[in-house]
Amino acid sequence: EPDDDADDRAGSASVGASKSLPGPESMPARPPVDAPVRAPETKPIDDAKPAAEDVTSAAPHAQNACDDDFDVDVTETLDDAPIERDATPDTPPAEPILAAPARIPPILSSWRDRCFGEIAGQPELVSVHAYLAERLEVWLGTPGPEFVYLRSLGGSLPEAEVRLVQALHALGRESVRLEVLDRDPACADARRQKIELAGLGEIIEVVTGDLDVWRADAPCHAILLSDALEGQPELDRILDHCETAMRGGALLLFAGRVGSGPLQLSASTLIRLEELWSVLPDSLIAADGLCVIPHRGDDGGASRHEPEPADRLLERFEPIVLGGMGHLVDLVVGPARGFALSPEDPESMRLLESIMAIDESRTLTEHLTARHGVGLFALDAQVQTPEQVGQPWPAASRRS
């Protein structure tokens, strides 16, 4: 049986003991002239003045921009205004820094939450965000700060911030404030709806805009990057903003994709996949993406990114915890096929269970690296070896 690629042969690190880290010590433009201008014959342009009846016709337009009690003589103002025939064009708007977050299939989030609870030995976990909340609570200490200030870069999952705050509340941390920046107005509206439905409108504020409206010097105990970095063209500028807050002691909480590009599948795995696809129900075979059996070199719709966000996180920050999961399963829950599956559909879940069984056996025998992960980072983690949960990150394997 052919071996997998070099990255697939990285050894899985054992689960380390949790480390309790100390928390931070503190935490009027002129209205346009509508009157027509007659081309001059002998009189210079600067001496030409609009006729009285022309000024009168422009007055209603000018008054719309003024209050009724504005006591400036509009006619006199327009008479004295110079005529600008070749105005300098407006400066074009700057290119946006942030891109709209890449979409992820709903089944990916459901699988990730369930899978991470199992590999972390905490099947009661309702989400990866609940795990991040637990680790943040340990870092904050007891009793910790009176108020916890959080920031988030809005990602693909509109309920990510709700899940984090709800988990902190469940741990007894009631005084929480979170500001989330959303580049895309439609995504911002969807996020606000989730927040309002959860009754957290007074706690979580959604700000729509680009990275320049995100105050880097605002009070902050932690920054959430949940499915927010994939496909961002200005990755380092985003991490620069994070680093500014982390200099004050903030943690970086990460959840998202840590591996991409094609998977090199062994011959035995390809045979098992063909057998599985041969018994798929017609309802799934007819769906977009699922009509194609996973093949050698398949990337599941997750093409290789340069730089890989996970690589840059490990290069710039110190990891406290690195959790990894999923390899072969990414071909099913990833964007190429995942949108054809639903967490509420029994047939979809049976396919997912079968793929997870193959993935688990491959992981045990071939030591495959993760495609999805959870991580906690600081500028100075004060730990020699980060705690490893589940499979290693590809970038971490290359660094070891």
mmCIF file of C-alpha atoms in Angstrom:
data_model
loop_
_atom_site.group_PDB
_atom_site.id
_atom_site.type_symbol
_atom_site.label_atom_id
_atom_site.label_comp_id
_atom_site.label_asym_id
_atom_site.label_seq_id
_atom_site.Cartn_x
_atom_site.Cartn_y
_atom_site.Cartn_z
ATOM 1 C CA GLU A 1 0.000 0.000 0.000
ATOM 2 C CA PRO A 2 1.489 3.326 -1.018
ATOM 3 C CA ASP A 3 2.464 5.652 1.740
ATOM 4 C CA ASP A 4 0.762 9.001 2.227
ATOM 5 C CA ASP A 5 2.631 12.272 1.756
ATOM 6 C CA ALA A 6 5.329 13.423 4.118
ATOM 7 C CA ASP A 7 2.957 15.589 6.103
ATOM 8 C CA ASP A 8 0.677 12.604 6.693
ATOM 9 C CA ARG A 9 3.498 10.766 8.484
ATOM 10 C CA ALA A 10 3.991 13.301 11.289
ATOM 11 C CA GLY A 11 3.623 11.657 14.685
ATOM 12 C CA SER A 12 0.685 12.518 16.917
ATOM 13 C CA ALA A 13 1.783 14.144 20.171
ATOM 14 C CA SER A 14 0.317 12.874 23.431
ATOM 15 C CA VAL A 15 -2.208 14.850 25.375
ATOM 16 C CA GLY A 16 -0.430 17.023 27.903
ATOM 17 C CA ALA A 17 -1.567 18.165 31.270
ATOM 18 C CA SER A 18 -3.563 21.377 31.429
ATOM 19 C CA LYS A 19 -1.569 24.352 32.629
ATOM 20 C CA SER A 20 -3.059 27.181 34.622
ATOM 21 C CA LEU A 21 -1.490 30.420 33.509
ATOM 22 C CA PRO A 22 -1.619 33.704 35.447
ATOM 23 C CA GLY A 23 -4.074 36.291 34.169
ATOM 24 C CA PRO A 24 -3.221 39.851 33.291
ATOM 25 C CA GLU A 25 -2.781 42.379 36.057
ATOM 26 C CA SER A 26 -5.283 44.865 34.480
ATOM 27 C CA MET A 27 -6.731 45.153 31.639
ATOM 28 C CA PRO A 28 -20.070 72.301 4.941
ATOM 29 C CA ALA A 29 -19.758 71.589 1.637
ATOM 30 C CA ARG A 30 -20.986 74.339 -0.780
ATOM 31 C CA PRO A 31 -24.261 73.380 -2.612
ATOM 32 C CA PRO A 32 -23.957 72.848 -6.377
ATOM 33 C CA VAL A 33 -24.832 75.657 -8.772
ATOM 34 C CA ASP A 34 -27.673 74.414 -10.959
ATOM 35 C CA ALA A 35 -28.016 77.587 -13.048
ATOM 36 C CA PRO A 36 -26.904 77.227 -16.665
ATOM 37 C CA VAL A 37 -23.717 78.973 -17.697
ATOM 38 C CA ARG A 38 -23.616 80.766 -21.079
ATOM 39 C CA ALA A 39 -20.385 80.435 -22.972
ATOM 40 C CA PRO A 40 -18.663 83.860 -22.960
ATOM 41 C CA GLU A 41 -17.939 85.725 -26.186
ATOM 42 C CA THR A 42 -15.926 88.756 -25.082
ATOM 43 C CA LYS A 43 -16.478 88.852 -21.321
ATOM 44 C CA PRO A 44 -14.070 86.759 -19.165
ATOM 45 C CA ILE A 45 -15.580 83.791 -17.388
ATOM 46 C CA ASP A 46 -14.729 85.131 -13.913
ATOM 47 C CA ASP A 47 -16.966 88.193 -14.486
ATOM 48 C CA ALA A 48 -19.995 86.201 -15.572
ATOM 49 C CA LYS A 49 -22.857 85.908 -13.093
ATOM 50 C CA PRO A 50 -26.005 83.822 -13.363
ATOM 51 C CA ALA A 51 -29.203 85.690 -14.052
ATOM 52 C CA ALA A 52 -31.530 86.421 -11.157
ATOM 53 C CA GLU A 53 -34.200 84.060 -12.466
ATOM 54 C CA ASP A 54 -31.615 81.248 -12.741
ATOM 55 C CA VAL A 55 -30.581 81.715 -9.100
ATOM 56 C CA THR A 56 -34.218 81.603 -8.050
ATOM 57 C CA SER A 57 -34.651 78.266 -9.801
ATOM 58 C CA ALA A 58 -31.697 76.854 -7.832
ATOM 59 C CA ALA A 59 -32.908 78.140 -4.478
ATOM 60 C CA PRO A 60 -35.197 75.217 -3.570
ATOM 61 C CA HIS A 61 -32.318 72.799 -4.083
ATOM 62 C CA ALA A 62 -30.027 74.877 -1.905
ATOM 63 C CA GLN A 63 -32.625 75.212 0.842
ATOM 64 C CA ASN A 64 -32.956 71.436 1.156
ATOM 65 C CA ALA A 65 -29.443 71.310 2.601
ATOM 66 C CA CYS A 66 -30.084 74.100 5.131
ATOM 67 C CA ASP A 67 -32.313 74.655 8.148
ATOM 68 C CA ASP A 68 -35.280 77.031 7.775
ATOM 69 C CA ASP A 69 -33.702 79.502 10.202
ATOM 70 C CA PHE A 70 -30.356 79.554 8.390
ATOM 71 C CA ASP A 71 -29.887 83.340 7.914
ATOM 72 C CA VAL A 72 -27.340 83.394 5.072
ATOM 73 C CA ASP A 73 -28.465 85.130 1.825
ATOM 74 C CA VAL A 74 -28.368 82.161 -0.543
ATOM 75 C CA THR A 75 -28.624 84.361 -3.670
ATOM 76 C CA GLU A 76 -25.643 86.447 -2.606
ATOM 77 C CA THR A 77 -23.645 83.343 -1.731
ATOM 78 C CA LEU A 78 -24.237 81.769 -5.129
ATOM 79 C CA ASP A 79 -23.474 85.044 -6.951
ATOM 80 C CA ASP A 80 -20.058 85.189 -5.304
ATOM 81 C CA ALA A 81 -19.237 81.544 -5.895
ATOM 82 C CA PRO A 82 -16.497 80.910 -8.480
ATOM 83 C CA ILE A 83 -17.332 78.680 -11.415
ATOM 84 C CA GLU A 84 -15.232 75.509 -11.472
ATOM 85 C CA ARG A 85 -15.256 73.981 -14.938
ATOM 86 C CA ASP A 86 -12.640 71.235 -14.400
ATOM 87 C CA ALA A 87 -12.983 69.987 -10.823
ATOM 88 C CA THR A 88 -10.365 67.554 -9.566
ATOM 89 C CA PRO A 89 -11.882 64.046 -9.459
ATOM 90 C CA ASP A 90 -12.521 62.504 -6.058
ATOM 91 C CA THR A 91 -9.825 60.263 -4.605
ATOM 92 C CA PRO A 92 -10.741 56.638 -5.320
ATOM 93 C CA PRO A 93 -11.623 54.597 -2.227
ATOM 94 C CA ALA A 94 -8.863 52.540 -0.682
ATOM 95 C CA GLU A 95 -8.778 48.828 -1.358
ATOM 96 C CA PRO A 96 -10.457 46.882 1.475
ATOM 97 C CA ILE A 97 -8.215 45.023 3.879
ATOM 98 C CA LEU A 98 -10.722 42.379 4.911
ATOM 99 C CA ALA A 99 -12.497 39.974 2.612
ATOM 100 C CA ALA A 100 -15.873 38.437 3.300
ATOM 101 C CA PRO A 101 -15.366 35.195 5.251
ATOM 102 C CA ALA A 102 -15.264 31.965 3.287
ATOM 103 C CA ARG A 103 -18.438 29.919 3.655
ATOM 104 C CA ILE A 104 -18.284 26.631 5.533
ATOM 105 C CA PRO A 105 -20.879 23.844 5.346
ATOM 106 C CA PRO A 106 -23.097 23.562 8.454
ATOM 107 C CA ILE A 107 -22.191 19.889 8.757
ATOM 108 C CA LEU A 108 -18.520 20.833 9.201
ATOM 109 C CA SER A 109 -19.295 22.820 12.341
ATOM 110 C CA SER A 110 -21.477 20.015 13.745
ATOM 111 C CA TRP A 111 -18.812 17.387 13.067
ATOM 112 C CA ARG A 112 -16.040 19.538 14.537
ATOM 113 C CA ASP A 113 -17.910 20.187 17.787
ATOM 114 C CA ARG A 114 -18.670 16.511 18.298
ATOM 115 C CA CYS A 115 -15.246 15.254 17.246
ATOM 116 C CA PHE A 116 -13.303 17.659 19.427
ATOM 117 C CA GLY A 117 -15.316 16.742 22.518
ATOM 118 C CA GLU A 118 -14.364 13.112 21.962
ATOM 119 C CA ILE A 119 -10.645 13.650 21.397
ATOM 120 C CA ALA A 120 -10.445 16.060 24.346
ATOM 121 C CA GLY A 121 -12.059 13.468 26.611
ATOM 122 C CA GLN A 122 -14.984 15.808 27.248
ATOM 123 C CA PRO A 123 -18.010 14.373 25.410
ATOM 124 C CA GLU A 124 -20.230 16.804 27.298
ATOM 125 C CA LEU A 125 -18.719 19.746 25.402
ATOM 126 C CA VAL A 126 -21.372 21.430 23.279
ATOM 127 C CA SER A 127 -18.886 23.178 20.964
ATOM 128 C CA VAL A 128 -15.231 23.978 20.409
ATOM 129 C CA HIS A 129 -16.100 27.469 21.643
ATOM 130 C CA ALA A 130 -17.107 25.988 25.004
ATOM 131 C CA TYR A 131 -13.619 24.467 25.226
ATOM 132 C CA LEU A 132 -12.040 27.820 24.405
ATOM 133 C CA ALA A 133 -14.188 29.436 27.119
ATOM 134 C CA GLU A 134 -12.977 26.886 29.683
ATOM 135 C CA ARG A 135 -9.345 27.535 28.865
ATOM 136 C CA LEU A 136 -9.879 31.293 28.923
ATOM 137 C CA GLU A 137 -11.507 31.007 32.345
ATOM 138 C CA VAL A 138 -8.476 29.108 33.662
ATOM 139 C CA TRP A 139 -6.167 31.782 32.298
ATOM 140 C CA LEU A 140 -8.229 34.623 33.828
ATOM 141 C CA GLY A 141 -7.915 33.004 37.245
ATOM 142 C CA THR A 142 -10.080 33.359 40.333
ATOM 143 C CA PRO A 143 -11.731 35.728 40.956
ATOM 144 C CA GLY A 144 -10.310 37.305 37.806
ATOM 145 C CA PRO A 145 -11.208 40.729 36.393
ATOM 146 C CA GLU A 146 -14.561 42.304 37.218
ATOM 147 C CA PHE A 147 -15.374 42.679 33.515
ATOM 148 C CA VAL A 148 -14.058 40.519 30.690
ATOM 149 C CA TYR A 149 -13.604 42.347 27.391
ATOM 150 C CA LEU A 150 -13.511 40.242 24.243
ATOM 151 C CA ARG A 151 -13.087 41.038 20.571
ATOM 152 C CA SER A 152 -13.795 38.912 17.544
ATOM 153 C CA LEU A 153 -13.178 39.071 13.820
ATOM 154 C CA GLY A 154 -16.432 37.834 12.313
ATOM 155 C CA GLY A 155 -15.974 34.547 10.535
ATOM 156 C CA SER A 156 -18.092 32.033 8.666
ATOM 157 C CA LEU A 157 -20.077 30.840 11.683
ATOM 158 C CA PRO A 158 -22.559 33.561 12.731
ATOM 159 C CA GLU A 159 -23.227 31.973 16.136
ATOM 160 C CA ALA A 160 -19.560 31.648 17.170
ATOM 161 C CA GLU A 161 -19.612 34.668 19.493
ATOM 162 C CA VAL A 162 -22.923 33.576 21.021
ATOM 163 C CA ARG A 163 -21.474 30.161 21.846
ATOM 164 C CA LEU A 164 -18.387 31.663 23.487
ATOM 165 C CA VAL A 165 -20.364 34.086 25.671
ATOM 166 C CA GLN A 166 -22.937 31.457 26.623
ATOM 167 C CA ALA A 167 -20.152 29.115 27.700
ATOM 168 C CA LEU A 168 -18.546 31.832 29.838
ATOM 169 C CA HIS A 169 -21.925 32.524 31.458
ATOM 170 C CA ALA A 170 -22.306 28.818 32.207
ATOM 171 C CA LEU A 171 -18.942 28.955 33.982
ATOM 172 C CA GLY A 172 -20.190 31.832 36.167
ATOM 173 C CA ARG A 173 -18.488 34.630 34.239
ATOM 174 C CA GLU A 174 -21.456 37.000 33.860
ATOM 175 C CA SER A 175 -19.785 40.375 33.267
ATOM 176 C CA VAL A 176 -18.694 39.944 29.665
ATOM 177 C CA ARG A 177 -18.594 42.419 26.795
ATOM 178 C CA LEU A 178 -17.766 41.361 23.245
ATOM 179 C CA GLU A 179 -17.297 43.435 20.089
ATOM 180 C CA VAL A 180 -17.277 41.627 16.756
ATOM 181 C CA LEU A 181 -16.137 43.222 13.500
ATOM 182 C CA ASP A 182 -17.926 42.071 10.350
ATOM 183 C CA ARG A 183 -16.739 43.160 6.902
ATOM 184 C CA ASP A 184 -19.822 41.946 5.049
ATOM 185 C CA PRO A 185 -23.172 43.666 5.818
ATOM 186 C CA ALA A 186 -25.157 40.510 5.059
ATOM 187 C CA CYS A 187 -22.996 38.465 7.432
ATOM 188 C CA ALA A 188 -23.337 41.197 10.055
ATOM 189 C CA ASP A 189 -27.133 41.038 9.809
ATOM 190 C CA ALA A 190 -27.118 37.252 10.163
ATOM 191 C CA ARG A 191 -24.862 37.550 13.212
ATOM 192 C CA ARG A 192 -27.116 40.167 14.817
ATOM 193 C CA GLN A 193 -30.102 37.865 14.362
ATOM 194 C CA LYS A 194 -28.321 35.033 16.180
ATOM 195 C CA ILE A 195 -27.322 37.420 18.956
ATOM 196 C CA GLU A 196 -30.834 38.796 19.409
ATOM 197 C CA LEU A 197 -32.385 35.320 19.409
ATOM 198 C CA ALA A 198 -29.973 34.363 22.189
ATOM 199 C CA GLY A 199 -30.910 37.459 24.207
ATOM 200 C CA LEU A 200 -27.347 38.792 24.131
ATOM 201 C CA GLY A 201 -27.956 42.079 22.326
ATOM 202 C CA GLU A 202 -26.729 44.084 25.327
ATOM 203 C CA ILE A 203 -23.529 42.052 25.597
ATOM 204 C CA ILE A 204 -22.379 41.435 22.010
ATOM 205 C CA GLU A 205 -22.035 44.391 19.642
ATOM 206 C CA VAL A 206 -21.616 43.892 15.894
ATOM 207 C CA VAL A 207 -19.623 46.589 14.076
ATOM 208 C CA THR A 208 -19.708 46.633 10.278
ATOM 209 C CA GLY A 209 -16.598 47.929 8.548
ATOM 210 C CA ASP A 210 -13.020 47.245 7.565
ATOM 211 C CA LEU A 211 -10.055 46.509 9.793
ATOM 212 C CA ASP A 212 -9.265 50.200 10.293
ATOM 213 C CA VAL A 213 -12.367 50.643 12.494
ATOM 214 C CA TRP A 214 -11.174 47.933 14.880
ATOM 215 C CA ARG A 215 -9.497 49.726 17.779
ATOM 216 C CA ALA A 216 -6.236 47.963 18.435
ATOM 217 C CA ASP A 217 -5.778 49.744 21.780
ATOM 218 C CA ALA A 218 -9.218 48.911 23.224
ATOM 219 C CA PRO A 219 -9.346 46.939 26.508
ATOM 220 C CA CYS A 220 -9.161 43.255 25.668
ATOM 221 C CA HIS A 221 -8.641 39.971 27.495
ATOM 222 C CA ALA A 222 -9.004 37.696 24.470
ATOM 223 C CA ILE A 223 -9.481 37.794 20.696
ATOM 224 C CA LEU A 224 -11.617 35.193 18.944
ATOM 225 C CA LEU A 225 -10.683 34.108 15.415
ATOM 226 C CA SER A 226 -13.306 31.499 14.566
ATOM 227 C CA ASP A 227 -13.273 30.485 10.879
ATOM 228 C CA ALA A 228 -12.117 34.037 10.160
ATOM 229 C CA LEU A 229 -8.653 33.722 8.573
ATOM 230 C CA GLU A 230 -9.177 31.394 5.621
ATOM 231 C CA GLY A 231 -8.961 33.263 2.323
ATOM 232 C CA GLN A 232 -7.981 36.606 3.860
ATOM 233 C CA PRO A 233 -5.573 38.420 1.485
ATOM 234 C CA GLU A 234 -4.067 40.618 4.224
ATOM 235 C CA LEU A 235 -3.420 37.933 6.819
ATOM 236 C CA ASP A 236 -0.420 39.598 8.444
ATOM 237 C CA ARG A 237 -2.217 42.930 8.840
ATOM 238 C CA ILE A 238 -4.965 41.121 10.734
ATOM 239 C CA LEU A 239 -2.402 39.420 12.953
ATOM 240 C CA ASP A 240 -0.673 42.789 13.510
ATOM 241 C CA HIS A 241 -3.900 44.054 15.089
ATOM 242 C CA CYS A 242 -4.101 40.933 17.216
ATOM 243 C CA GLU A 243 -0.502 41.302 18.338
ATOM 244 C CA THR A 244 -1.135 44.843 19.585
ATOM 245 C CA ALA A 245 -3.834 43.555 21.932
ATOM 246 C CA MET A 246 -1.735 40.548 22.915
ATOM 247 C CA ARG A 247 1.072 42.828 24.067
ATOM 248 C CA GLY A 248 -1.312 43.883 26.820
ATOM 249 C CA GLY A 249 -1.810 40.273 27.886
ATOM 250 C CA ALA A 250 -4.699 39.165 25.678
ATOM 251 C CA LEU A 251 -5.059 35.559 24.572
ATOM 252 C CA LEU A 252 -5.802 34.574 20.982
ATOM 253 C CA LEU A 253 -8.558 31.951 20.672
ATOM 254 C CA PHE A 254 -8.542 30.124 17.333
ATOM 255 C CA ALA A 255 -10.875 27.643 15.656
ATOM 256 C CA GLY A 256 -10.740 26.794 11.970
ATOM 257 C CA ARG A 257 -8.915 25.077 9.159
ATOM 258 C CA VAL A 258 -5.259 24.216 9.793
ATOM 259 C CA GLY A 259 -4.526 22.114 6.702
ATOM 260 C CA SER A 260 -5.429 22.350 3.022
ATOM 261 C CA GLY A 261 -4.382 21.102 -0.371
ATOM 262 C CA PRO A 262 -4.663 17.622 -1.915
ATOM 263 C CA LEU A 263 -4.718 14.405 0.121
ATOM 264 C CA GLN A 264 -2.679 11.471 -1.161
ATOM 265 C CA LEU A 265 -4.936 8.474 -0.543
ATOM 266 C CA SER A 266 -3.556 4.959 -0.304
ATOM 267 C CA ALA A 267 -4.839 2.137 -2.518
ATOM 268 C CA SER A 268 -6.694 0.399 0.329
ATOM 269 C CA THR A 269 -8.407 3.644 1.312
ATOM 270 C CA LEU A 270 -9.525 4.234 -2.273
ATOM 271 C CA ILE A 271 -11.049 0.752 -2.362
ATOM 272 C CA ARG A 272 -12.971 1.390 0.861
ATOM 273 C CA LEU A 273 -14.249 4.700 -0.480
ATOM 274 C CA GLU A 274 -15.425 3.071 -3.720
ATOM 275 C CA GLU A 275 -17.269 0.422 -1.708
ATOM 276 C CA LEU A 276 -18.905 3.082 0.424
ATOM 277 C CA TRP A 277 -19.976 5.152 -2.587
ATOM 278 C CA SER A 278 -21.451 2.089 -4.297
ATOM 279 C CA VAL A 279 -24.148 1.828 -1.615
ATOM 280 C CA LEU A 280 -24.961 5.506 -1.202
ATOM 281 C CA PRO A 281 -28.686 6.282 -1.520
ATOM 282 C CA ASP A 282 -29.898 8.046 -4.657
ATOM 283 C CA SER A 283 -30.762 11.145 -2.601
ATOM 284 C CA LEU A 284 -27.061 11.687 -1.894
ATOM 285 C CA ILE A 285 -25.637 10.520 -5.219
ATOM 286 C CA ALA A 286 -27.809 13.097 -7.011
ATOM 287 C CA ALA A 287 -26.525 15.945 -4.827
ATOM 288 C CA ASP A 288 -23.897 18.374 -6.088
ATOM 289 C CA GLY A 289 -20.398 17.178 -5.314
ATOM 290 C CA LEU A 290 -21.319 13.760 -3.934
ATOM 291 C CA CYS A 291 -21.602 12.237 -7.403
ATOM 292 C CA VAL A 292 -17.780 12.319 -7.510
ATOM 293 C CA ILE A 293 -16.005 9.639 -5.464
ATOM 294 C CA PRO A 294 -13.020 11.000 -3.488
ATOM 295 C CA HIS A 295 -9.867 10.298 -5.455
ATOM 296 C CA ARG A 296 -6.107 10.545 -5.070
ATOM 297 C CA GLY A 297 -5.082 14.207 -5.064
ATOM 298 C CA ASP A 298 -8.582 15.330 -4.022
ATOM 299 C CA ASP A 299 -8.564 18.436 -1.799
ATOM 300 C CA GLY A 300 -12.263 18.487 -0.915
ATOM 301 C CA GLY A 301 -12.551 22.037 -2.206
ATOM 302 C CA ALA A 302 -9.851 23.324 0.166
ATOM 303 C CA SER A 303 -7.020 24.352 -2.129
ATOM 304 C CA ARG A 304 -3.626 25.149 -0.681
ATOM 305 C CA HIS A 305 -3.235 28.668 0.764
ATOM 306 C CA GLU A 306 0.017 30.611 0.768
ATOM 307 C CA PRO A 307 0.666 31.488 3.453
ATOM 308 C CA GLU A 308 -1.348 28.980 5.429
ATOM 309 C CA PRO A 309 -3.039 30.776 8.371
ATOM 310 C CA ALA A 310 -1.971 28.046 10.799
ATOM 311 C CA ASP A 311 1.652 28.478 9.718
ATOM 312 C CA ARG A 312 1.571 32.208 10.394
ATOM 313 C CA LEU A 313 -0.038 31.730 13.812
ATOM 314 C CA LEU A 314 2.750 29.385 14.873
ATOM 315 C CA GLU A 315 5.439 31.646 13.445
ATOM 316 C CA ARG A 316 4.230 34.765 15.238
ATOM 317 C CA PHE A 317 2.745 33.564 18.528
ATOM 318 C CA GLU A 318 3.455 31.037 21.277
ATOM 319 C CA PRO A 319 0.949 28.157 21.452
ATOM 320 C CA ILE A 320 -0.498 27.078 24.781
ATOM 321 C CA VAL A 321 -2.854 24.415 23.432
ATOM 322 C CA LEU A 322 -3.046 22.875 19.953
ATOM 323 C CA GLY A 323 -5.956 20.591 19.149
ATOM 324 C CA GLY A 324 -6.298 18.862 15.786
ATOM 325 C CA MET A 325 -8.834 16.584 14.111
ATOM 326 C CA GLY A 326 -9.962 15.208 10.785
ATOM 327 C CA HIS A 327 -8.134 14.168 7.661
ATOM 328 C CA LEU A 328 -10.024 11.949 5.221
ATOM 329 C CA VAL A 329 -13.320 13.277 6.616
ATOM 330 C CA ASP A 330 -12.422 16.700 5.212
ATOM 331 C CA LEU A 331 -13.233 15.347 1.744
ATOM 332 C CA VAL A 332 -16.858 15.007 2.910
ATOM 333 C CA VAL A 333 -17.381 17.944 5.284
ATOM 334 C CA GLY A 334 -15.269 20.365 3.222
ATOM 335 C CA PRO A 335 -16.728 22.849 0.719
ATOM 336 C CA ALA A 336 -16.648 20.500 -2.293
ATOM 337 C CA ARG A 337 -19.198 18.037 -0.858
ATOM 338 C CA GLY A 338 -20.234 19.361 2.549
ATOM 339 C CA PHE A 339 -22.975 21.685 1.325
ATOM 340 C CA ALA A 340 -24.838 18.643 -0.048
ATOM 341 C CA LEU A 341 -25.057 17.147 3.458
ATOM 342 C CA SER A 342 -27.181 18.199 6.405
ATOM 343 C CA PRO A 343 -26.662 17.460 10.113
ATOM 344 C CA GLU A 344 -30.433 16.872 10.336
ATOM 345 C CA ASP A 345 -30.471 14.251 7.556
ATOM 346 C CA PRO A 346 -30.031 10.613 8.739
ATOM 347 C CA GLU A 347 -28.484 9.515 5.425
ATOM 348 C CA SER A 348 -25.936 12.333 5.598
ATOM 349 C CA MET A 349 -24.998 11.391 9.140
ATOM 350 C CA ARG A 350 -24.600 7.704 8.220
ATOM 351 C CA LEU A 351 -22.161 8.675 5.470
ATOM 352 C CA LEU A 352 -20.273 10.871 7.912
ATOM 353 C CA GLU A 353 -20.075 8.037 10.470
ATOM 354 C CA SER A 354 -18.642 5.689 7.847
ATOM 355 C CA ILE A 355 -16.017 8.198 6.742
ATOM 356 C CA MET A 356 -15.053 8.889 10.361
ATOM 357 C CA ALA A 357 -14.508 5.170 10.924
ATOM 358 C CA ILE A 358 -12.097 5.015 7.978
ATOM 359 C CA ASP A 359 -10.440 8.247 9.127
ATOM 360 C CA GLU A 360 -9.910 6.882 12.633
ATOM 361 C CA SER A 361 -8.277 3.685 11.394
ATOM 362 C CA ARG A 362 -6.004 5.645 9.049
ATOM 363 C CA THR A 363 -5.040 8.035 11.831
ATOM 364 C CA LEU A 364 -4.047 5.172 14.110
ATOM 365 C CA THR A 365 -1.987 3.401 11.469
ATOM 366 C CA GLU A 366 -0.562 6.249 9.431
ATOM 367 C CA HIS A 367 -0.282 9.134 11.943
ATOM 368 C CA LEU A 368 -2.068 11.655 9.751
ATOM 369 C CA THR A 369 -1.964 15.387 10.406
ATOM 370 C CA ALA A 370 -5.111 17.374 11.135
ATOM 371 C CA ARG A 371 -7.127 19.443 8.679
ATOM 372 C CA HIS A 372 -9.077 21.354 11.350
ATOM 373 C CA GLY A 373 -7.984 22.634 14.711
ATOM 374 C CA VAL A 374 -8.423 24.611 17.894
ATOM 375 C CA GLY A 375 -5.688 26.652 19.521
ATOM 376 C CA LEU A 376 -4.816 29.104 22.276
ATOM 377 C CA PHE A 377 -1.927 31.504 21.731
ATOM 378 C CA ALA A 378 -0.088 34.214 23.660
ATOM 379 C CA LEU A 379 2.917 36.389 22.913
ATOM 380 C CA ASP A 380 4.747 34.758 25.799
ATOM 381 C CA ALA A 381 3.070 31.488 26.720
ATOM 382 C CA GLN A 382 5.609 30.668 29.441
ATOM 383 C CA VAL A 383 5.336 26.960 28.622
ATOM 384 C CA GLN A 384 8.102 24.881 27.088
ATOM 385 C CA THR A 385 5.811 22.463 25.249
ATOM 386 C CA PRO A 386 2.238 23.254 24.239
ATOM 387 C CA GLU A 387 -0.497 20.877 25.273
ATOM 388 C CA GLN A 388 -1.459 18.645 22.342
ATOM 389 C CA VAL A 389 -5.029 17.395 21.949
ATOM 390 C CA GLY A 390 -5.728 14.925 19.153
ATOM 391 C CA GLN A 391 -3.801 15.065 15.887
ATOM 392 C CA PRO A 392 -0.884 17.437 15.281
ATOM 393 C CA TRP A 393 -1.206 20.520 13.110
ATOM 394 C CA PRO A 394 0.682 20.158 9.809
ATOM 395 C CA ALA A 395 2.661 23.326 10.515
ATOM 396 C CA ALA A 396 3.603 22.086 13.993
ATOM 397 C CA SER A 397 4.816 18.805 12.493
ATOM 398 C CA ARG A 398 7.066 20.638 10.061
ATOM 399 C CA ARG A 399 8.519 22.727 12.897
ATOM 400 C CA SER A 400 9.257 19.771 15.203
#
